[in-house]
Coordinates of C-alpha atoms and ligand atoms in Angstrom, one line a residue:
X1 CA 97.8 185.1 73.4
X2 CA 98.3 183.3 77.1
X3 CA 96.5 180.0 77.3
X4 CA 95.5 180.2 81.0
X5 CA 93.0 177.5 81.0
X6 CA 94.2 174.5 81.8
X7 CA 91.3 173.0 83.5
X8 CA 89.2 173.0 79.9
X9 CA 91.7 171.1 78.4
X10 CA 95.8 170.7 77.6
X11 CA 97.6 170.7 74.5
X12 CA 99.6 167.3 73.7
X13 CA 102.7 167.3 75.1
X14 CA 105.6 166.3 72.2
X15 CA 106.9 163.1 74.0
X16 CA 102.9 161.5 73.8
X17 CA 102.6 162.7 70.3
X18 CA 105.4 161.1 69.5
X19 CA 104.3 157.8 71.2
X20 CA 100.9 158.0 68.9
X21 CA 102.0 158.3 66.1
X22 CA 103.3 154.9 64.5
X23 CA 100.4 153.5 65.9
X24 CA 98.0 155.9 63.6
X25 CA 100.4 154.1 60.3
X26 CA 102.8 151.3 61.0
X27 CA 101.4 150.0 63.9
X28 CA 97.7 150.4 62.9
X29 CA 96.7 146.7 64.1
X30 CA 93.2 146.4 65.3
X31 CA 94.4 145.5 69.0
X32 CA 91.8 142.4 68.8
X33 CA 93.3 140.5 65.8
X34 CA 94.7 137.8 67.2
X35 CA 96.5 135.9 64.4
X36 CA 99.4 138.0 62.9
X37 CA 101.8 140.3 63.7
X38 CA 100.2 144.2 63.0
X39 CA 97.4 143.0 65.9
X40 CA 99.9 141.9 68.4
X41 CA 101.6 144.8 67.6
X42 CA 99.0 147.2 68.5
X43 CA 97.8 144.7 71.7
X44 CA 101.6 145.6 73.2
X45 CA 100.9 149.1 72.7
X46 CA 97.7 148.8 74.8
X47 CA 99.0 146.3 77.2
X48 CA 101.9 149.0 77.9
X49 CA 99.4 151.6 78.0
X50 CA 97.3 150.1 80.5
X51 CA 100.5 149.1 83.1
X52 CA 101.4 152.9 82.9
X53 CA 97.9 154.3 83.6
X54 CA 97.5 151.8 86.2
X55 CA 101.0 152.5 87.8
X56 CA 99.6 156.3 88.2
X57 CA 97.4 155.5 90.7
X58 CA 98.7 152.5 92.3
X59 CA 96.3 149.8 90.6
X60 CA 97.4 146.0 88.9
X61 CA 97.2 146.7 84.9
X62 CA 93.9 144.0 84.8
X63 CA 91.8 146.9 86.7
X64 CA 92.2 149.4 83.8
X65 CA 90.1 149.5 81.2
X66 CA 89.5 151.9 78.7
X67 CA 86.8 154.4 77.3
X68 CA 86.7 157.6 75.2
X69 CA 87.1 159.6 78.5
X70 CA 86.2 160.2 81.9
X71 CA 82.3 161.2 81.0
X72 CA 82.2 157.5 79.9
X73 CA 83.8 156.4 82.6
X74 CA 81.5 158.2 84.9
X75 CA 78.4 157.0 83.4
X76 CA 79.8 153.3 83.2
X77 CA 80.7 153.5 86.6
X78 CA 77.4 155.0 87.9
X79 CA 74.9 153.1 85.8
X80 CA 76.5 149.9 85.6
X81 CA 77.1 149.5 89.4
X82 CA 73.6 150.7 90.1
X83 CA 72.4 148.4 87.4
X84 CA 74.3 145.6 88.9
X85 CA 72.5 146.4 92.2
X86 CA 69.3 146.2 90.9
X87 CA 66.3 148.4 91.0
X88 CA 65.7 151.1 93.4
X89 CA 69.3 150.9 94.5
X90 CA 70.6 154.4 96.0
X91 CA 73.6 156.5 95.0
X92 CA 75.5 159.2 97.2
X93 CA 77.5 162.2 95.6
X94 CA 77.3 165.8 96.0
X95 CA 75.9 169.1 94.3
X96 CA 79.4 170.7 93.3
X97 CA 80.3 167.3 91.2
X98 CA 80.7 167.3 87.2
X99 CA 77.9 167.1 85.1
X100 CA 79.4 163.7 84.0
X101 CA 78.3 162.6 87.0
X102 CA 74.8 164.1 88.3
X103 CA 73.3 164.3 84.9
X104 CA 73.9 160.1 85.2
X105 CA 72.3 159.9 88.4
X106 CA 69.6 162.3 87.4
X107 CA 69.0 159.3 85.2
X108 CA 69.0 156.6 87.4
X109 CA 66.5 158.5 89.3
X110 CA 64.3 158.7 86.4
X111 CA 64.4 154.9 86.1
X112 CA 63.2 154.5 89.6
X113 CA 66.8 154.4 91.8
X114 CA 67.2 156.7 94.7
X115 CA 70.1 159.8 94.8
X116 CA 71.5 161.8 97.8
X117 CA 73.1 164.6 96.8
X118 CA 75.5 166.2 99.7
X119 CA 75.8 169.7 100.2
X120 CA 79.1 171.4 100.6
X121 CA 80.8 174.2 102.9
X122 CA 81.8 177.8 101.5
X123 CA 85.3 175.9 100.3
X124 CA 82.9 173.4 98.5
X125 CA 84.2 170.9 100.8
X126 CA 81.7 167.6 101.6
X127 CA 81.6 166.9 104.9
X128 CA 82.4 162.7 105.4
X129 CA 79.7 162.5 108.7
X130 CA 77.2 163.7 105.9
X131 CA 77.8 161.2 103.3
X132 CA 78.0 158.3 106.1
X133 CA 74.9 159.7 107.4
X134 CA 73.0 159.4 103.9
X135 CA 74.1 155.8 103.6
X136 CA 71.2 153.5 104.1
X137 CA 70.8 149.6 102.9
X138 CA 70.0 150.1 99.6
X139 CA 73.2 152.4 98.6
X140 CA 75.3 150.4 96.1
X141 CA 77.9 153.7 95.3
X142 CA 79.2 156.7 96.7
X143 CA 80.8 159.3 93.8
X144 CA 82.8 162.0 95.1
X145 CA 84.7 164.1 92.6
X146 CA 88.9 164.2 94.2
X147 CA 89.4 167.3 92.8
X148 CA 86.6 170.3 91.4
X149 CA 87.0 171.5 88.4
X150 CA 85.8 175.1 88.9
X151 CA 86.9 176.3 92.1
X152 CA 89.8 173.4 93.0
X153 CA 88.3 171.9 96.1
X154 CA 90.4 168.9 97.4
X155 CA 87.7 166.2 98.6
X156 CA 88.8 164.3 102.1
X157 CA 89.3 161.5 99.5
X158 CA 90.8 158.8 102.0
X159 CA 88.1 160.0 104.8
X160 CA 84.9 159.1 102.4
X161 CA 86.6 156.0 101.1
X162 CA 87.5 154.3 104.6
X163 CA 83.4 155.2 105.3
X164 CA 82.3 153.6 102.1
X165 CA 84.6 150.5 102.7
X166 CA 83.3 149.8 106.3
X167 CA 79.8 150.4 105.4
X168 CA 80.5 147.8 102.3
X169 CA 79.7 150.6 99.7
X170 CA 81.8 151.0 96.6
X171 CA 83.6 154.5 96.4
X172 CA 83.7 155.9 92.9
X173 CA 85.6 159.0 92.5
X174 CA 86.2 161.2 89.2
X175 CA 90.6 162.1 88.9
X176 CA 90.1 163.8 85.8
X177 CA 91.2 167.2 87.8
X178 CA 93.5 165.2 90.3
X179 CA 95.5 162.9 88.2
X180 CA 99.1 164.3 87.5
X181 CA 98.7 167.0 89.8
X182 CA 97.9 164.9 93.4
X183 CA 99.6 161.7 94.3
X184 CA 96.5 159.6 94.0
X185 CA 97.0 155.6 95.6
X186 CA 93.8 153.6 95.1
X187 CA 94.9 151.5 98.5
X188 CA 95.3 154.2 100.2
X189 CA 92.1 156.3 99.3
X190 CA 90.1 152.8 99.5
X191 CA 89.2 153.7 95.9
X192 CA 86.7 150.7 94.2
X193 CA 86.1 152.6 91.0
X194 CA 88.2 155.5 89.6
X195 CA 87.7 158.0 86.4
X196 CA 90.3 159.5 84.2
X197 CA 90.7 161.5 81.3
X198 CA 93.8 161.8 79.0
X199 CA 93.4 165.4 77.7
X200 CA 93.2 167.1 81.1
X201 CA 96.7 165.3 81.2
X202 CA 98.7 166.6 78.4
X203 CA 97.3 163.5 76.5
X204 CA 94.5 163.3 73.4
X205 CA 91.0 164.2 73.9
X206 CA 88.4 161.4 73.3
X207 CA 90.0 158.6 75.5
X208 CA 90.1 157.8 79.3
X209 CA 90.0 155.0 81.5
X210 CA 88.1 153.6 84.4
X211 CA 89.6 151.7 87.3
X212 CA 87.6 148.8 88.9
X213 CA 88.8 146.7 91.8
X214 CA 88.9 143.3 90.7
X215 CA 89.7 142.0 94.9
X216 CA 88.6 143.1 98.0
X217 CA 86.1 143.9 97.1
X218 CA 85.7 143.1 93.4
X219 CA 83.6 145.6 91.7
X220 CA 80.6 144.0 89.7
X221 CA 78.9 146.1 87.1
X222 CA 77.3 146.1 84.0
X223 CA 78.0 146.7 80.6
X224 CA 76.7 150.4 79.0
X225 CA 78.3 149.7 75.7
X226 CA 77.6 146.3 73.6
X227 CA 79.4 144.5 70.5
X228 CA 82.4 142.7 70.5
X229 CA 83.5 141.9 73.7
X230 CA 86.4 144.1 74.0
X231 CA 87.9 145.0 77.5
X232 CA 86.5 141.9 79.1
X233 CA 83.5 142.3 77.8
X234 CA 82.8 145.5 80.1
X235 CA 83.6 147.9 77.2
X236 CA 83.0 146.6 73.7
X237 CA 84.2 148.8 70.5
X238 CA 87.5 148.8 68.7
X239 CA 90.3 149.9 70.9
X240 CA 91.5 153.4 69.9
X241 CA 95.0 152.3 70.4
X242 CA 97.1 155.5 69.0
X243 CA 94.8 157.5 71.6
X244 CA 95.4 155.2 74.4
X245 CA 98.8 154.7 73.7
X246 CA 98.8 158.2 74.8
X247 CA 96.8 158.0 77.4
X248 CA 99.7 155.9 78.8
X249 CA 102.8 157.6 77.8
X250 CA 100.9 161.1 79.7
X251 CA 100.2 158.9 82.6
X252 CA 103.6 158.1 83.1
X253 CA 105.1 161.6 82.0
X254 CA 102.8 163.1 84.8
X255 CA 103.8 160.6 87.1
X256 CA 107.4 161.7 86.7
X257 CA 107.2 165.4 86.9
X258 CA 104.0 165.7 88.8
X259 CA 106.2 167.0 92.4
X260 CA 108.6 169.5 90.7
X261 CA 105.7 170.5 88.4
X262 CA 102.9 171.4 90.9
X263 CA 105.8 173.3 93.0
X264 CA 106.4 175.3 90.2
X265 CA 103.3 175.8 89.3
X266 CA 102.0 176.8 93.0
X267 CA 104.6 179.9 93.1
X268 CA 103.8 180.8 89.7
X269 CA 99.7 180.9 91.0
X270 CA 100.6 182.7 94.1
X271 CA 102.6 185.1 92.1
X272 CA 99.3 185.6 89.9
X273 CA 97.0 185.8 93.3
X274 CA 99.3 188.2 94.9
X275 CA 99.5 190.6 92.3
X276 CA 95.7 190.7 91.8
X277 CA 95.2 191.2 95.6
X278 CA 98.5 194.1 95.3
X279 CA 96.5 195.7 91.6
X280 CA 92.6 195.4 92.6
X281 CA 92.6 195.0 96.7
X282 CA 89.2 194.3 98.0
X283 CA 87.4 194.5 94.7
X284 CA 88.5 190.8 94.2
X285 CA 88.1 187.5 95.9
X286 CA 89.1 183.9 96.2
X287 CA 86.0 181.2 95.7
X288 CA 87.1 177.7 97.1
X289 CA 90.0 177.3 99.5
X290 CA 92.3 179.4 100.5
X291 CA 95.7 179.4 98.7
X292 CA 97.5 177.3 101.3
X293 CA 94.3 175.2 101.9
X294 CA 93.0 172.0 100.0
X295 CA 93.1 173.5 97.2
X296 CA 95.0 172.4 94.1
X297 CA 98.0 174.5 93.0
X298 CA 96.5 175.2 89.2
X299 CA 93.6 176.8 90.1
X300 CA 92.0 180.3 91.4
X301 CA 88.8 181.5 90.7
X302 CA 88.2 184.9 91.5
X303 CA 85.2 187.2 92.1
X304 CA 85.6 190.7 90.6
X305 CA 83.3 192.7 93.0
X306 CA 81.2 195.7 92.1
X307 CA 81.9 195.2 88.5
X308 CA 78.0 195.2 87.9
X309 CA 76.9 195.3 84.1
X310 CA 80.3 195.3 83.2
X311 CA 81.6 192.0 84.3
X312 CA 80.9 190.7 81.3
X313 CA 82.8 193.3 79.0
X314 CA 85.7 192.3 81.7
X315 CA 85.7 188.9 80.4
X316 CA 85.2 190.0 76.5
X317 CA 87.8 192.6 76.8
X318 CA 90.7 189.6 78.7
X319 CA 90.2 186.7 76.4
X320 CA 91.9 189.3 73.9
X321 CA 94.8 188.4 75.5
X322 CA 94.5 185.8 78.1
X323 CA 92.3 182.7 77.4
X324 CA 90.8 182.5 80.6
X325 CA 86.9 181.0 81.3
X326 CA 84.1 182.2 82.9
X327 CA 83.5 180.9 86.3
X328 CA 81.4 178.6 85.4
X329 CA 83.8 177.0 82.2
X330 CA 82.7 173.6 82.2
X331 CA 79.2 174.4 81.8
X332 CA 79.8 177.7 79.2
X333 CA 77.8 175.3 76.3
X334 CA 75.1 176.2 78.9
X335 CA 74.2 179.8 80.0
X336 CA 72.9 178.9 83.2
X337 CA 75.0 180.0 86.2
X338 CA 77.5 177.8 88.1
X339 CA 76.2 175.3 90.4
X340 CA 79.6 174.9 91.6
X341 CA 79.3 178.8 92.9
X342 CA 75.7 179.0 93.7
X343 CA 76.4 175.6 96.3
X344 CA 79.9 177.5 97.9
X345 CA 77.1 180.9 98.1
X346 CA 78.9 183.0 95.7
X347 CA 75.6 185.3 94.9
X348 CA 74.0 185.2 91.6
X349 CA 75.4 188.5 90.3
X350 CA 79.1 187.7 91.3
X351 CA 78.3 184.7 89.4
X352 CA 78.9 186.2 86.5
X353 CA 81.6 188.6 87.8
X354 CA 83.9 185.6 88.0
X355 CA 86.7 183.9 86.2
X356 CA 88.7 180.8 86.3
X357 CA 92.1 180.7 85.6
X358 CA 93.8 177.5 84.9
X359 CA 97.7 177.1 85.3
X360 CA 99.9 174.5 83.3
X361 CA 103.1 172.6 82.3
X362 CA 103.6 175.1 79.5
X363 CA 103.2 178.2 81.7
X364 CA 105.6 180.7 82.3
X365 CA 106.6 182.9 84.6
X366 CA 106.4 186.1 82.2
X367 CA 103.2 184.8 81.0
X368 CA 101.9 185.0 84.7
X369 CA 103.2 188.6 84.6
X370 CA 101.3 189.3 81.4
X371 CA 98.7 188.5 82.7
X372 CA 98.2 189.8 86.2
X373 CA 99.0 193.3 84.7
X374 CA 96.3 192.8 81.8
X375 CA 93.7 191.4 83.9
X376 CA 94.4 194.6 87.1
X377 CA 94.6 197.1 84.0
X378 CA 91.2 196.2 82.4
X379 CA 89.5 195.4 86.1
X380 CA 90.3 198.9 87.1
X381 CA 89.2 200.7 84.4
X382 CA 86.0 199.0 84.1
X383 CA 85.7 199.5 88.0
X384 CA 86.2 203.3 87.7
X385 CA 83.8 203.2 84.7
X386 CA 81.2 201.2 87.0
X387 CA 81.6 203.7 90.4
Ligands
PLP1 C1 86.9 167.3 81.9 C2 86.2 166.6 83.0 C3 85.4 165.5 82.8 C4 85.1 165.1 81.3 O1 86.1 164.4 80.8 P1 86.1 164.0 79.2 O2 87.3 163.1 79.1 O3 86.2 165.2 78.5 O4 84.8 163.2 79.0 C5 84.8 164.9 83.8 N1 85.0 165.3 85.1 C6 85.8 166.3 85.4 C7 86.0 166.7 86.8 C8 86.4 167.0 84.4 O5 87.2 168.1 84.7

């Protein structure tokens, strides 16, 4: 079986399970006890943690807090900046984003704020005149995703955040496909708020972190999460510490590899584009950029044209081999179709002729081979079935 979807998630690499675990026994401190050893113990883990997540993207270690991933990040982000700004206050993102992030705004707009949701071009690429054009006096944030995690769009990143900045706006943008993959510099993007998640990162599911800018400007929001006072009081509950101890040691493995590793993996993703293309010709296609365009070297989503009725037995008859997702993966607890595709104009019925597939550390060469030759032998045959 060839695990080819590295978007959905990423096993734990050794070195970061072996980083957790004396903190799930020896070191099993509650990070908060202040008065003996086994709490100081597990508050070095955490501060080490947060230096190496905070190294990643170019941040001082008293911006990084931590949550159980990057949907709570996103919704502490969101709702606590637009709670901070009062009511009525207005939000800019656009329509390809994570649900993280526009089923939070949906909910500020239920509670009476205002939302601007940008459209995008057939790459899924925002345009930065548009968002600067939707800013009026009452926006308090601007979320754009750096990197989809359907189609592998790069946002112009440093473009929207200069805009924000000059119009005074904080710029919140979700990393959980970028980080360890792009260099990401919150200076240099003009970054005020910043999501991540560990298990998109070779880390453990069920933590993440937010960045807030604590000077020019400082980011003030408010709490989502009540109790004890942990993380400054932003973030209360119990620090996970083996989790984020993880969090860390990924952070700074990805930080490491991250130039060698996307090279790698961008020939090993051409290799898989080129011999769909050679196997299956014009019955296939590329959603998002194009493979030397912004377009991150993990990903390609392709459109298996005139498959009709039997795109779906395409995608039954694969995962026998090749753990691949549908198109629309990040939504598949849903049925609907992608809003990712739908906004780039992929049609409805080519919708659900497409699949993702995701590229990793752990791929190989001969698993690209595997499956390139199982995914052009099953395509054609259901293609001759459909003609
Ligand atoms: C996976 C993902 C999330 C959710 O992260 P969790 O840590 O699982 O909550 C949010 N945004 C994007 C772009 C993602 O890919």
């Amino acid at each position: 079986m060839i695990y080819l979807d590295y978007h959905a998630t990423t096993p734990v690499d050794s070195e970061v399970l072996a980083a957790m675990l004396p903190y799930f026994s020896q070191r099993f401190g509650n990070a908060s006890s202040r008065s003996h050893r086994f709490g100081w113990e597990a508050e070095a883990g955490v501060d080490k943690a947060r230096a190496q997540v905070a190294d990643l993207i170019g941040a001082a270690t008293s911006e990084v807090l931590f949550t159980s991933g990057a949907t709570e990040a996103n919704n502490l982000a969101l709702l606590g900046v637009l709670s901070a700004a009062g009511p009525g206050a207005h939000a800019i993102t656009q329509v390809t984003e994570h649900k993280a992030v526009l089923d939070t705004l949906a909910v500020w707009e239920k509670r009476g704020g205002s939302v601007t949701r940008v459209g995008v071009d057939r790459f899924g690429r925002v345009d930065p005149a548009q968002v600067e054009a939707a800013i009026t006096d009452r926006t308090a944030i601007i979320s754009i995703m750096f990197v989809n995690n359907e189609i592998g769009t790069i946002q112009p990143i440093a473009e929207i955040g200069r805009i924000a900045r000059r119009h005074g706006v904080y710029f919140h943008t979700d990393v959980a496909q970028a980080a360890g993959k792009l260099p990401i510099d919150v200076e240099e993007h003009s970054i005020d708020l910043l999501s991540i998640s560990a298990h998109k990162l070779y880390g453990p599911k069920g933590v993440g972190a937010l960045y807030m800018r604590r000077r020019g400007p400082r980011v003030v929001l408010e709490p989502q999460v009540f109790g004890g006072g942990q993380e400054g009081g932003m973030r209360s509950g119990t620090l996970a510490v083996p989790l984020i101890v993880g969090l860390g040691q990924a952070a700074e493995i990805a930080g490491a590899v991250m130039t060698e590793e996307s090279a790698r993996i961008r020939q090993q993703r051409d290799r898989l584009w080129g011999a769909l293309q050679e196997g299956l010709g014009d019955a296939i296609s590329l959603n998002g950029p194009p493979v030397d365009g912004d377009r991150i070297p993990a990903n390609l989503s392709v459109t298996f044209r005139g498959l009709g009725s039997e795109a779906d037995t395409l995608l039954t008859a694969l995962v026998q081999h090749v753990a691949v997702s549908p198109g629309s993966a990040c939504n598949s607890a849903h049925a609907d179709a992608s809003h990712v595709l739908k906004a780039i104009g992929v049609r409805a019925e080519d919708t659900r002729a497409t699949l993702r597939f995701g590229l990793g550390r752990p791929t190989t060469d001969a698993e690209i081979t595997e499956a390139a030759a199982q995914t052009v032998r099953l395509a054609r045959s259901l293609l001759s079935a459909a003609r």
